[in-house]
Short mmCIF file of C-alpha atoms in Angstrom, two decimals:
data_model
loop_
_atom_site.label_atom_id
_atom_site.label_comp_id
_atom_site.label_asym_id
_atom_site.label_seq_id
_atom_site.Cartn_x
_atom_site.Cartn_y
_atom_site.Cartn_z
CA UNK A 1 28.47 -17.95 -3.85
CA UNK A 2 26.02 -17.45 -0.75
CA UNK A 3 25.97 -13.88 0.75
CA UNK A 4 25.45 -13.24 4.47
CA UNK A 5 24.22 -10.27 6.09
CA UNK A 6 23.63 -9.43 9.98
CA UNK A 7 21.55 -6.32 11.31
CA UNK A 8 22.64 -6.00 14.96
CA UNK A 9 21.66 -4.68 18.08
CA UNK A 10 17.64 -3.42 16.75
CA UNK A 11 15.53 -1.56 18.74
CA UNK A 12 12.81 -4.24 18.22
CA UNK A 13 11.78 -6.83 15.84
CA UNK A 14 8.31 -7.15 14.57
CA UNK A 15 7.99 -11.41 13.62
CA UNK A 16 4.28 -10.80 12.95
CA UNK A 17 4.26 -14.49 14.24
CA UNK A 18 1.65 -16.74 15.13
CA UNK A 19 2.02 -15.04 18.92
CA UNK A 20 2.85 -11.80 17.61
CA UNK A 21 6.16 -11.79 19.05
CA UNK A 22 8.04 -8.62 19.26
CA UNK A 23 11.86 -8.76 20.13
CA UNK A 24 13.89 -6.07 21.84
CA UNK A 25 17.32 -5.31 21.86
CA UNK A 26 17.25 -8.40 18.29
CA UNK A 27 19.31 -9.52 15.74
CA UNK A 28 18.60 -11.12 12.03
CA UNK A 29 20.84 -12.94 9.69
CA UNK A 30 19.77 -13.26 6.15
CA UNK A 31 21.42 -15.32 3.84
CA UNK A 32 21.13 -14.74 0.19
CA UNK A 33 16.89 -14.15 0.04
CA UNK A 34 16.22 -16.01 3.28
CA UNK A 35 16.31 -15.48 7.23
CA UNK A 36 18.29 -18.03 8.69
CA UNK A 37 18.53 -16.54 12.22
CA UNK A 38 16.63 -14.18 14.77
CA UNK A 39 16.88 -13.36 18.48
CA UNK A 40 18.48 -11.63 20.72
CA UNK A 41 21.90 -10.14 19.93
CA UNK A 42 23.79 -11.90 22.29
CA UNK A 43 22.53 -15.14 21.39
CA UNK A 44 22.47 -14.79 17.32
CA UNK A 45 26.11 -13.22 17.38
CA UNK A 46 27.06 -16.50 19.54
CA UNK A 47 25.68 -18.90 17.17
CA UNK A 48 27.63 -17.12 14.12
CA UNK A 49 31.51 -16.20 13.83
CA UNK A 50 32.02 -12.43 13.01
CA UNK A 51 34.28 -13.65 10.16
CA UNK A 52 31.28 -15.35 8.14
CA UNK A 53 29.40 -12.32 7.42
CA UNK A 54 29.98 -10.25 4.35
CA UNK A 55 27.49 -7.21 5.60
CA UNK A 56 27.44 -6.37 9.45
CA UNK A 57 24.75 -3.41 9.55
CA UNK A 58 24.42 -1.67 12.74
CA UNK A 59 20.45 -1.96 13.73
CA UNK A 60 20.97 0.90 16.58
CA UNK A 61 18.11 3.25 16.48
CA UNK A 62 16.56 1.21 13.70
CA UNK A 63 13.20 -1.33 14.18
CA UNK A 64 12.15 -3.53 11.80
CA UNK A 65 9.07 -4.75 10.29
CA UNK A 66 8.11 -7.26 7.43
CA UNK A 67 7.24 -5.48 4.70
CA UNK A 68 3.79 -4.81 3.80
CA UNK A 69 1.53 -6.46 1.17
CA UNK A 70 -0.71 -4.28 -0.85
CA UNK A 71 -4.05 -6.69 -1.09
CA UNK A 72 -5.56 -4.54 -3.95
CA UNK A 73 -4.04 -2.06 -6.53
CA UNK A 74 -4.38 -0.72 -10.01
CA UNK A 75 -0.74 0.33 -11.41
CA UNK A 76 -2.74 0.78 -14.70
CA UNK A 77 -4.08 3.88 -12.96
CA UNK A 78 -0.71 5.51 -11.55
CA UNK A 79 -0.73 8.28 -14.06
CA UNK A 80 -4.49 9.71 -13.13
CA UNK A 81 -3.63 10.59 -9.55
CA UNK A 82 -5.47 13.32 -8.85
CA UNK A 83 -7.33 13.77 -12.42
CA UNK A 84 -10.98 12.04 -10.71
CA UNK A 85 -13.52 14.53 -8.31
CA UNK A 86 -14.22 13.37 -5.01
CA UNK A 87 -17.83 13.95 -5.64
CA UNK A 88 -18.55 10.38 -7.57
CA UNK A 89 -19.92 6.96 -6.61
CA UNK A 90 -18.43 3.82 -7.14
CA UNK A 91 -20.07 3.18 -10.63
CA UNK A 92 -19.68 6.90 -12.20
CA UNK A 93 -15.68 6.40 -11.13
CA UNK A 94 -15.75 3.35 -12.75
CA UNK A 95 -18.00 3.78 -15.70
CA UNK A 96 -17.48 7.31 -16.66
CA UNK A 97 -13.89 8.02 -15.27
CA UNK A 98 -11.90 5.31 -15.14
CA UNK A 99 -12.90 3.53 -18.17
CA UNK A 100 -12.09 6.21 -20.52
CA UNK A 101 -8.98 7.20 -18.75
CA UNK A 102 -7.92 3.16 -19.72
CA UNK A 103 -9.41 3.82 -22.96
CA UNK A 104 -6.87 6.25 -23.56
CA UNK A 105 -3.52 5.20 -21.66
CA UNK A 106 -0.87 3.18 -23.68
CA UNK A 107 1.46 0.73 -23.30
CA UNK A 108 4.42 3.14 -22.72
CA UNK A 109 2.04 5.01 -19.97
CA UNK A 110 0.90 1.53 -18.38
CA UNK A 111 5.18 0.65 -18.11
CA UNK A 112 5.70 4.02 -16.57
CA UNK A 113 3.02 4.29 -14.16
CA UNK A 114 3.72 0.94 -12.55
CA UNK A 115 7.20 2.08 -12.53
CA UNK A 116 6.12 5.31 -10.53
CA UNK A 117 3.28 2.97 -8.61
CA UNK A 118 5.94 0.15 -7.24
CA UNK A 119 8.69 3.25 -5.89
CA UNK A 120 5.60 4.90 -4.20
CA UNK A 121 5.05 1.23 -2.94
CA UNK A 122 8.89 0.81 -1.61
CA UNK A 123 9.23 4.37 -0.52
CA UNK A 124 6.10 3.39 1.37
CA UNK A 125 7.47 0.06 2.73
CA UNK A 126 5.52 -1.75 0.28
CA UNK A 127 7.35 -5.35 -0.57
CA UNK A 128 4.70 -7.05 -2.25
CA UNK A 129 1.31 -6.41 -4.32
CA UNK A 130 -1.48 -7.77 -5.90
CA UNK A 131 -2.02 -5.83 -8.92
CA UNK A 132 -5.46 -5.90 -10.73
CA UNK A 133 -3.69 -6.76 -13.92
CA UNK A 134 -2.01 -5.02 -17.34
CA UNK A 135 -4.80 -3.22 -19.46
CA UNK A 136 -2.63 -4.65 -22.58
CA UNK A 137 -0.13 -7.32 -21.30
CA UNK A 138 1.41 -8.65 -17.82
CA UNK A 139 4.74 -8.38 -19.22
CA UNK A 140 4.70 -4.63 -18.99
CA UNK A 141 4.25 -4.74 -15.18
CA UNK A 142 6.86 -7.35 -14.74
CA UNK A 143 9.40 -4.97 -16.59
CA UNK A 144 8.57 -2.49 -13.97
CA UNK A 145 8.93 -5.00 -11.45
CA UNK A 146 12.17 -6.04 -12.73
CA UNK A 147 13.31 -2.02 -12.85
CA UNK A 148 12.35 -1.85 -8.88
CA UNK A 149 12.83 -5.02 -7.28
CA UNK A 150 9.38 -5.64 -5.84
CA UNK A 151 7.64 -8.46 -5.82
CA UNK A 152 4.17 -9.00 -6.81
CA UNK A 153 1.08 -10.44 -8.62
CA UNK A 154 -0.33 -9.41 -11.91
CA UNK A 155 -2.37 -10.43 -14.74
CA UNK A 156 -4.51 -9.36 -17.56
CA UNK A 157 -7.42 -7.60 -17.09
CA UNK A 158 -10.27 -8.55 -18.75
CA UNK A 159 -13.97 -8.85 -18.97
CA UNK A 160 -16.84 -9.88 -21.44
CA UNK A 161 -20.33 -8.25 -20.74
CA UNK A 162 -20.34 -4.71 -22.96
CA UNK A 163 -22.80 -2.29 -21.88
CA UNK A 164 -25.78 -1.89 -24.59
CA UNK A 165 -25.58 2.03 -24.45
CA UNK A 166 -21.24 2.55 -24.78
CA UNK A 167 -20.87 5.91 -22.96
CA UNK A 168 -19.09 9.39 -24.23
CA UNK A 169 -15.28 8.34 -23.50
CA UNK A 170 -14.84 4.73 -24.37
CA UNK A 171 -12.93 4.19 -27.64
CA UNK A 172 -13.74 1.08 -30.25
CA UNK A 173 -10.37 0.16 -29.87
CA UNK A 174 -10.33 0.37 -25.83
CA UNK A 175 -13.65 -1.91 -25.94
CA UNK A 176 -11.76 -4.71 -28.26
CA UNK A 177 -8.40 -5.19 -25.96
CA UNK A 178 -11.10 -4.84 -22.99
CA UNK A 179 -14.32 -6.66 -23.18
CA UNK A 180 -13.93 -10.55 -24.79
CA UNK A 181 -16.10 -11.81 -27.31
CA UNK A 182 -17.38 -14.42 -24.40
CA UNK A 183 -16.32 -16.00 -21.29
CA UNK A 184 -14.28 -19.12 -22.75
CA UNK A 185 -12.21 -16.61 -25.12
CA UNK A 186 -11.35 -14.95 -22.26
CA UNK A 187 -10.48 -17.50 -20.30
CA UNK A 188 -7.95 -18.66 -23.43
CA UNK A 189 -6.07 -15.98 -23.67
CA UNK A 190 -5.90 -15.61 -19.26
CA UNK A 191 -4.14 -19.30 -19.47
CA UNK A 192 -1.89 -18.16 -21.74
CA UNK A 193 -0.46 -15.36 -19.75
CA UNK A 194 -0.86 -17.54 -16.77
CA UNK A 195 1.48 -19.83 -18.48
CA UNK A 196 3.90 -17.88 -19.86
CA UNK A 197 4.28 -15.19 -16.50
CA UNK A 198 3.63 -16.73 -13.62
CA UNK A 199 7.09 -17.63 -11.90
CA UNK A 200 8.85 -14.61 -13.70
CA UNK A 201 11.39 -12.85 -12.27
CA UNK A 202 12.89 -16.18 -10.71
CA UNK A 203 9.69 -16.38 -8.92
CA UNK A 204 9.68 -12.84 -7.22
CA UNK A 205 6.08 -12.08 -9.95
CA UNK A 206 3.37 -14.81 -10.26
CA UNK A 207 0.87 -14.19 -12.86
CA UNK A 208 -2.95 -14.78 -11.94
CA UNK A 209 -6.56 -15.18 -13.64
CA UNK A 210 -7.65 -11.80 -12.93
CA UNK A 211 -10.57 -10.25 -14.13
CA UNK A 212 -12.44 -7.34 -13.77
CA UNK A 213 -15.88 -8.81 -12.12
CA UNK A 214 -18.90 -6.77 -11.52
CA UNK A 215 -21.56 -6.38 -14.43
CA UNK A 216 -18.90 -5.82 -17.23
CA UNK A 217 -18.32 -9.48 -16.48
CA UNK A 218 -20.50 -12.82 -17.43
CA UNK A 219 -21.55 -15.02 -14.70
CA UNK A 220 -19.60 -17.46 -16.73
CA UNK A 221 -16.27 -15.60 -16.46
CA UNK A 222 -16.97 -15.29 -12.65
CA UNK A 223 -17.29 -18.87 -12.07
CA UNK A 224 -14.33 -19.78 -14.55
CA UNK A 225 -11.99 -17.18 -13.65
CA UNK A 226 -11.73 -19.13 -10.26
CA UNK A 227 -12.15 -22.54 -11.87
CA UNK A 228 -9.57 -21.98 -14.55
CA UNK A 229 -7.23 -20.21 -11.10
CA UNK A 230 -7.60 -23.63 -9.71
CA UNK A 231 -6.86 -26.09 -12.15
CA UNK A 232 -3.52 -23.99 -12.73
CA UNK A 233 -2.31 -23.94 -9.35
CA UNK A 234 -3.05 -19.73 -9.19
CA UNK A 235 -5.29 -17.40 -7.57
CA UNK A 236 -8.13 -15.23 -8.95
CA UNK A 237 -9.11 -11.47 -8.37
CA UNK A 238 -12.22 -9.57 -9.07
CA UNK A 239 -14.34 -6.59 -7.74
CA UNK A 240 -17.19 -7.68 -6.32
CA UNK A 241 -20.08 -6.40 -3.89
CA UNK A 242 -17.98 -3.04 -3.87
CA UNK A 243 -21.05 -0.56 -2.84
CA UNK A 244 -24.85 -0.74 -2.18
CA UNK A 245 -25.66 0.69 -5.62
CA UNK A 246 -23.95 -2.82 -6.90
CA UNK A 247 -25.91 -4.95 -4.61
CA UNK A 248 -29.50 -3.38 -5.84
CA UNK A 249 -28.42 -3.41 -8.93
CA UNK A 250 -28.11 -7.10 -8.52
CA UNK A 251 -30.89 -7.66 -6.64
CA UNK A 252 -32.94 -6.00 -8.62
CA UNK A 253 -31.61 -7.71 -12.30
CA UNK A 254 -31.23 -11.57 -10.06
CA UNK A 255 -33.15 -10.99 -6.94
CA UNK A 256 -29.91 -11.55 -4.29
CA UNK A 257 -26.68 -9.77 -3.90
CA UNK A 258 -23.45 -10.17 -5.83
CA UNK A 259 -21.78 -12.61 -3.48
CA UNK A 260 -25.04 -14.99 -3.39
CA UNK A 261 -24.93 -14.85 -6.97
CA UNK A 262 -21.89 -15.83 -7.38
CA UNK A 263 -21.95 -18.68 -4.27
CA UNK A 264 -25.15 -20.03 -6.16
CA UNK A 265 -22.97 -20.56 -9.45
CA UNK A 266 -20.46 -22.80 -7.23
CA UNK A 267 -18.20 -19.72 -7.61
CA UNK A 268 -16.79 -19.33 -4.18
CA UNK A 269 -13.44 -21.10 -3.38
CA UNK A 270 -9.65 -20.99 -1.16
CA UNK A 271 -8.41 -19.31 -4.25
CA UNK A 272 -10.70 -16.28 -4.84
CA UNK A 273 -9.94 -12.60 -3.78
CA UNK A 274 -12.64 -10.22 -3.38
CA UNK A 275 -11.65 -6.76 -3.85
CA UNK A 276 -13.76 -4.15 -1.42
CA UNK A 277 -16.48 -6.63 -0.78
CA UNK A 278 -18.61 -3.54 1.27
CA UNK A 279 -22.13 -4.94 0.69
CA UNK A 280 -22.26 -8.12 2.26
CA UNK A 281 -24.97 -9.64 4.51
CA UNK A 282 -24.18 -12.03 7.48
CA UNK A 283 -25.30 -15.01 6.02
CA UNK A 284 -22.81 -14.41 2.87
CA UNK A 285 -19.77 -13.88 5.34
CA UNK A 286 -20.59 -17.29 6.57
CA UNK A 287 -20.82 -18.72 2.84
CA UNK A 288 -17.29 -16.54 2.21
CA UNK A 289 -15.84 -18.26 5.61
CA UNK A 290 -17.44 -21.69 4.67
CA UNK A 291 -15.53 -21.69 1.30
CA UNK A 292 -12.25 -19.75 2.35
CA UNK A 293 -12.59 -16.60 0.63
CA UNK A 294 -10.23 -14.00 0.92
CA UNK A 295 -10.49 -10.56 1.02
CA UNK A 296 -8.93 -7.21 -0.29
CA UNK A 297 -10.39 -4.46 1.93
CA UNK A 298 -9.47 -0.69 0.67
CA UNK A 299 -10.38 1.85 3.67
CA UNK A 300 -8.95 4.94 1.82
CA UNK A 301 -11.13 3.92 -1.20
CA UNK A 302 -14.04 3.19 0.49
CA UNK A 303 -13.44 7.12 2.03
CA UNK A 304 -13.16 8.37 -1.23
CA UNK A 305 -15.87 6.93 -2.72
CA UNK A 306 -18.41 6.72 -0.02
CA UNK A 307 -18.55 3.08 -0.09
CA UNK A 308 -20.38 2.46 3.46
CA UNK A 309 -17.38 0.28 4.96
CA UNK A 310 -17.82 1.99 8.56
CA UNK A 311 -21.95 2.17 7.89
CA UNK A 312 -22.19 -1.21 5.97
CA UNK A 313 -19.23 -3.02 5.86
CA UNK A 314 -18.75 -6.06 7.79
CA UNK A 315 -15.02 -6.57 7.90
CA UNK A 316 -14.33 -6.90 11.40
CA UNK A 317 -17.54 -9.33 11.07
CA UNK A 318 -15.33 -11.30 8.59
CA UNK A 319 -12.46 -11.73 10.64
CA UNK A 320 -14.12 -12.93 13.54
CA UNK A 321 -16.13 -15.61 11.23
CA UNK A 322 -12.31 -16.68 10.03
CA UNK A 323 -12.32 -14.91 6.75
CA UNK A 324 -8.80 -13.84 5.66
CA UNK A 325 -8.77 -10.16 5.21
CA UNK A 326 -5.89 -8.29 3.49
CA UNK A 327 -5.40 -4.42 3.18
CA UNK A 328 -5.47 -2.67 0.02
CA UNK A 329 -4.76 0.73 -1.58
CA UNK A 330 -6.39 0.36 -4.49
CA UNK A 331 -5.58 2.91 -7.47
CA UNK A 332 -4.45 6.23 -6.65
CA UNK A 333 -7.51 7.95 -8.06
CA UNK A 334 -10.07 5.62 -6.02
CA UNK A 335 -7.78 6.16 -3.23
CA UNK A 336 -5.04 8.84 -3.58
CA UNK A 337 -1.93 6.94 -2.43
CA UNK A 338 -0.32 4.06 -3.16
CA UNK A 339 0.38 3.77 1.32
CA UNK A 340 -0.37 1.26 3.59
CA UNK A 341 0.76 3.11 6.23
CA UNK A 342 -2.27 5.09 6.30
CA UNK A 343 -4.32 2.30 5.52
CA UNK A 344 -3.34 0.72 8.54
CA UNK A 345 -3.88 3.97 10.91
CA UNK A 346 -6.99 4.26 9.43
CA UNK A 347 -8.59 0.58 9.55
CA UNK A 348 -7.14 0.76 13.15
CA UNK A 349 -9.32 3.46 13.90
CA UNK A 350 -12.52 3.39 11.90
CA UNK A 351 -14.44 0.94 13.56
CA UNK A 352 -13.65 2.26 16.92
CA UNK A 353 -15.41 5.00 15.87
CA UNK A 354 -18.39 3.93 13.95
CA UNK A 355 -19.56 1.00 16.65
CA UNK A 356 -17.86 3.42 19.33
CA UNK A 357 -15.98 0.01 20.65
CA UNK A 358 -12.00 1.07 21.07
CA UNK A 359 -11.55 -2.75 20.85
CA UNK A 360 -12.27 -3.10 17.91
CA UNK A 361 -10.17 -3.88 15.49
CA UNK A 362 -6.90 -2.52 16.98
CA UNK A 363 -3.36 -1.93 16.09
CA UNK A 364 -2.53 -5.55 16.22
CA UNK A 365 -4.53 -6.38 13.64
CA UNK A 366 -3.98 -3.86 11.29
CA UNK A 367 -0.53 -4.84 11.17
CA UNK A 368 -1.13 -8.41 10.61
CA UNK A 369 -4.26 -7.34 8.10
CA UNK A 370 -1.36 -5.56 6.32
CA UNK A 371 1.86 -7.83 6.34
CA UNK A 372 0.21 -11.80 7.11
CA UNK A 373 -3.22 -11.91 6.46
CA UNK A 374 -2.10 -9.79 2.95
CA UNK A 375 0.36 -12.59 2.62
CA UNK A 376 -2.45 -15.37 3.10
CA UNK A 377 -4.37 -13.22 0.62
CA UNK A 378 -2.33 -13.84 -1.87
CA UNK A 379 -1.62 -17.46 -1.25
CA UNK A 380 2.51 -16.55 -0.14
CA UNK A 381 2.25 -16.70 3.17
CA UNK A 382 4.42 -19.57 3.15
CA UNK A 383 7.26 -17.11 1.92
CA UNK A 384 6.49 -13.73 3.21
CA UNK A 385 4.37 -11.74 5.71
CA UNK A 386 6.49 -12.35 8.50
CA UNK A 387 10.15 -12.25 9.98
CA UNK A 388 10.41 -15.82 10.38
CA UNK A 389 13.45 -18.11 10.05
CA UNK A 390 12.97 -19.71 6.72
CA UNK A 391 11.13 -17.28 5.14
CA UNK A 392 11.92 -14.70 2.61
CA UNK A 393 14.18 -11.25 4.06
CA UNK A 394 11.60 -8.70 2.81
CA UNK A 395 11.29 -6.06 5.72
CA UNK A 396 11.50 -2.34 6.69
CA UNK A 397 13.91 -0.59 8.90
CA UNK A 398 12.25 2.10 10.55
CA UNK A 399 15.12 4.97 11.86
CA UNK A 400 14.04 5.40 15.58
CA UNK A 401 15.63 8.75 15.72
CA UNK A 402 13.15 10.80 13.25
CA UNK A 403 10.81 12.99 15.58
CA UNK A 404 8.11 10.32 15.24
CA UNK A 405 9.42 7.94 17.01
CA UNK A 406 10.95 9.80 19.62
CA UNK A 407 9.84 9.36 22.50
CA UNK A 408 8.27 5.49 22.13
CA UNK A 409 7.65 3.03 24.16
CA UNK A 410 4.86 0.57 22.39
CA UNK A 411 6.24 0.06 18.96
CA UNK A 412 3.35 -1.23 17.86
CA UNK A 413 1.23 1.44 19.20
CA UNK A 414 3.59 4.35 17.42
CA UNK A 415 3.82 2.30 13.73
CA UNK A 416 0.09 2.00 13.34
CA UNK A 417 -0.50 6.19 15.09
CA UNK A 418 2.42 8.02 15.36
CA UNK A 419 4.99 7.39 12.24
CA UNK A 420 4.11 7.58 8.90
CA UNK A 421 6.10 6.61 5.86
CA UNK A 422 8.83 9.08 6.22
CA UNK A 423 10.04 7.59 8.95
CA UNK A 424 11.56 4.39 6.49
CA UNK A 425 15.19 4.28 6.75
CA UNK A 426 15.19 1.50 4.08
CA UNK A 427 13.18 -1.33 2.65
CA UNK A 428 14.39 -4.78 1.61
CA UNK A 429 12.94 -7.29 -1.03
CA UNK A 430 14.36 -10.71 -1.39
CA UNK A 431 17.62 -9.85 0.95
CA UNK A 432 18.18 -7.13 -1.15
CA UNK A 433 18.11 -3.46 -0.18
CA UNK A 434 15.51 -1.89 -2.93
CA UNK A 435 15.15 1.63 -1.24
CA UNK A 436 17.95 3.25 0.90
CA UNK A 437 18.80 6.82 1.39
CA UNK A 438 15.64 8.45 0.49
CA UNK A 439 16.06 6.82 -2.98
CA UNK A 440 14.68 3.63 -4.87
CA UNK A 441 17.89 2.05 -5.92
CA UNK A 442 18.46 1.89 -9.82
CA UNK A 443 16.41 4.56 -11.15
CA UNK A 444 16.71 8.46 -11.37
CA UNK A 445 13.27 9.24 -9.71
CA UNK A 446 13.33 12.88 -11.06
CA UNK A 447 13.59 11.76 -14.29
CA UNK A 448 10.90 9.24 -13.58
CA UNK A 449 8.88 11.98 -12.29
CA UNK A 450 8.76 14.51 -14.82
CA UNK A 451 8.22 11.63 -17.87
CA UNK A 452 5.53 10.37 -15.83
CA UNK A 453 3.89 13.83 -15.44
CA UNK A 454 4.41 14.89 -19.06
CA UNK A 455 1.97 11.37 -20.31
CA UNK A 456 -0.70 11.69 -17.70
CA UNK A 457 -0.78 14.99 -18.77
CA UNK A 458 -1.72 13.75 -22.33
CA UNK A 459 -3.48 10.78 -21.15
CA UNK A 460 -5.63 12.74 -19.58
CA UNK A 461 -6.20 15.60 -22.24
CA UNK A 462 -6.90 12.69 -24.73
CA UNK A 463 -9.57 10.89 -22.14
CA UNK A 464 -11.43 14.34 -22.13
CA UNK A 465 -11.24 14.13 -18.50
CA UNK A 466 -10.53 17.59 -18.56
CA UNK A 467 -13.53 18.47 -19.90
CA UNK A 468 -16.70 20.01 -17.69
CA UNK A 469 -18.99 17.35 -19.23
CA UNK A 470 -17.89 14.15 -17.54
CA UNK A 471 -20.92 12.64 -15.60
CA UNK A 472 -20.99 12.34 -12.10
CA UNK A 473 -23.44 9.90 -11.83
CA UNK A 474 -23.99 6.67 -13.78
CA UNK A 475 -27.12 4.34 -14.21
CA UNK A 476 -25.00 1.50 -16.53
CA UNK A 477 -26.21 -1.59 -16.47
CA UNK A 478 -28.92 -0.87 -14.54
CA UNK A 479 -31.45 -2.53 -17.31
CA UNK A 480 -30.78 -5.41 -19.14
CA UNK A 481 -27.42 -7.12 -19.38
#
């Protein structure tokens, strides 16, 4: 038996359209999962009898906005928030941090910290993610995802190019469930998960060839990561041309940089994500744009980290040459948050201030790089990223009345500057309410909470990460492979 819901009389209605309509004094009716109506109040509650609805939610002092799509995360990595310096590159994070932090987490601390990760996300007014993929199996993320009610991507993450020289940290056992024997094992066992995950959920998780990309992967896994995405119907996500230490690495070791290397291979395709994608030259946004590449831009990692987005990064570049780009968190130790909130505030204001242009890339399209263009990212658009009749009810209600929001006049202006997350009254996946009252419905959060701070407190003392003798700086794979 169908359900129907109206939310009357809001403030205003983001449709993140092809126009970028916003609606005042607006209406939506959602039946079961989908929006079947929007407009103005007077004309929706014509077109409906009062009798027909089984929810009638009063939208006074409430906005609403499609929920956002997280282009880039790590849920792996929920549980070492706050455990990584601020004084690293992007290899030392990766190589001598992160890795041995992954070496060390287990199944029961991957299931809890994407259970923490996805309420951060909903809290946040997240609705939908692509994650970078289990460190054991996808199945533990979709538990989490069945726990919360998000939806998302995931996969397993996976890659096949061991350094020679295996640094202090990483554990024999980490390195087998990590790094394949060769490309086309890998590839085996990522079609089997593919298989068996994607469409979980009843089709609220989809389950993707993800690998890790860089060095620790083959040029071989590159190129059939995407190949093997294609021939199953699926996307593909990797890290790739994150900083300018990765690009003279690779020009150095195969005289271009990582995207030529990888457009040279016949790698490039509708179906790839690039995650950060910071060192690129003009000439390989045109190949990216030639070949529909997508891509996952992080601006709180790339802070972080210092990787050159508003001294090297092209992404406003991108858009402009018709490359999809998508806003990411990334993990909460590259990053610190798990909020697109602030990723949108900042991407809205970074490039103002680096070409000292206020033009560009404004409010407008930080909400679309963070709701449609994430959507297009990851290949859902045709579901989700905005509030559009036919499409899937997964939106925020923002309460008008919190001290944020009062006065406003441009909603658009006040989302992307003047609120932040606390001002989310409630957010909605698949016509469902998933966080309401200042809770994620379904879980006791301080429970969560204190089990999730007792294993990364573990995690972290087995890692070593604790330890004064963690480098800060990393020259892996700088020589041969």
């Amino acid at each position: 038996m169908s359900k129907k819901t109206i939310i009357e009389n809001l403030q205003f209605l983001f449709t993140v359209d092809k126009n970028d309509t916003v609606l005042r004094d607006c209406s939506i009716v959602i039946e079961d999962s989908f929006i079947i109506d929007i407009g103005p109040t007077i004309e929706v509650c014509a077109r409906h009898e009062r009798s027909s609805f089984d929810l009638i939610k009063d939208g006074n002092m409430l906005g609403i906005c499609p929920g956002f799509i997280d282009s880039h995360v790590h849920l792996s990595e929920t549980l070492s928030r706050g455990v990584f310096p601020d004084n690293l590159n992007t290899r030392a994070w990766v190589f001598h941090w992160a890795k041995p932090f992954y070496a060390f987490i287990t199944p029961e601390d991957e299931y809890y910290g994407a259970l923490l990760g996805t309420t951060e996300m909903l809290r946040g007014g997240t609705t939908c993610f692509l994650d970078m993929g289990s460190q054991y199996d996808p199945d533990i993320i979709i538990k989490a995802m069945k726990k919360t009610g998000i939806r998302g991507i995931t996969g397993r993450h996976a890659a096949d190019n061991k350094p020679n020289k295996i640094p202090m940290g990483w554990t024999q056992k980490m390195i087998e469930h990590h790094f394949y024997p060769n490309a086309e094992i890998a590839l085996i066992d990522l079609e089997k998960c593919v298989k068996k995950y994607n469409g979980a959920l009843e089709g609220r998780a989809r389950c993707w060839v993800n690998i890790e990309g860089k060095e620790p992967c083959s040029l071989d896994l590159h190129v059939g990561a995407r190949a093997l995405a294609e021939k199953l119907g699926v996307g593909t996500t990797y890290h790739l041309a994150t900083s300018i230490e990765e690009a003279e690495v690779c020009q150095n070791k195969h005289n271009c940089w990582p995207i030529t290397r990888i457009a040279k291979a016949g790698g490039l395709g509708p179906n790839l994500v690039i995650a950060h994608c910071a060192a690129a030259k003009d000439e390989e946004i045109a190949l990216m744009s030639s070949k529909k590449v997508k891509v996952a831009f992080c601006p709180s990692s790339s802070f972080k980290l210092g990787k050159g987005a508003t001294s090297i990064g092209k992404y406003p570049q991108m858009i402009e040459a018709g490359v999809t780009v998508g806003l990411g968190t990334d993990g909460v130790s590259a990053a610190g948050n798990l909020n697109l909130m602030r990723q949108m505030f900042l991407v809205a204001g970074m490039f103002k201030d680096s070409y000292m242009n206020p033009t560009v890339f404004d409010a407008r399209r930080a909400l679309r790089a963070a709701t449609i263009e994430g959507a297009k990212t990851l290949q859902w658009d045709d579901q989700i990223g905005s509030l559009e009749i036919g499409k899937k009810a997964d939106f925020i209600l923002f309460d008008l009345n919190h001290i944020e929001w009062s006065p406003f006049y441009d909603p658009l202006q006040t989302l992307v500057f003047s609120a932040s997350t606390s001002t989310i009254s409630e957010t909605w996946v698949n016509g469902l309410p998933c966080f309401r009252k200042g809770k994620v419905l379904g879980l006791n959060e301080n429970q969560l909470r204190a089990k999730a701070r007792t294993l990364a407190e573990k995690a972290v003392i087995r890692a070593g990460l604790h330890e004064n003798n963690v480098p800060t700086e990393s020259t892996l794979y700088n020589e041969g492979n």
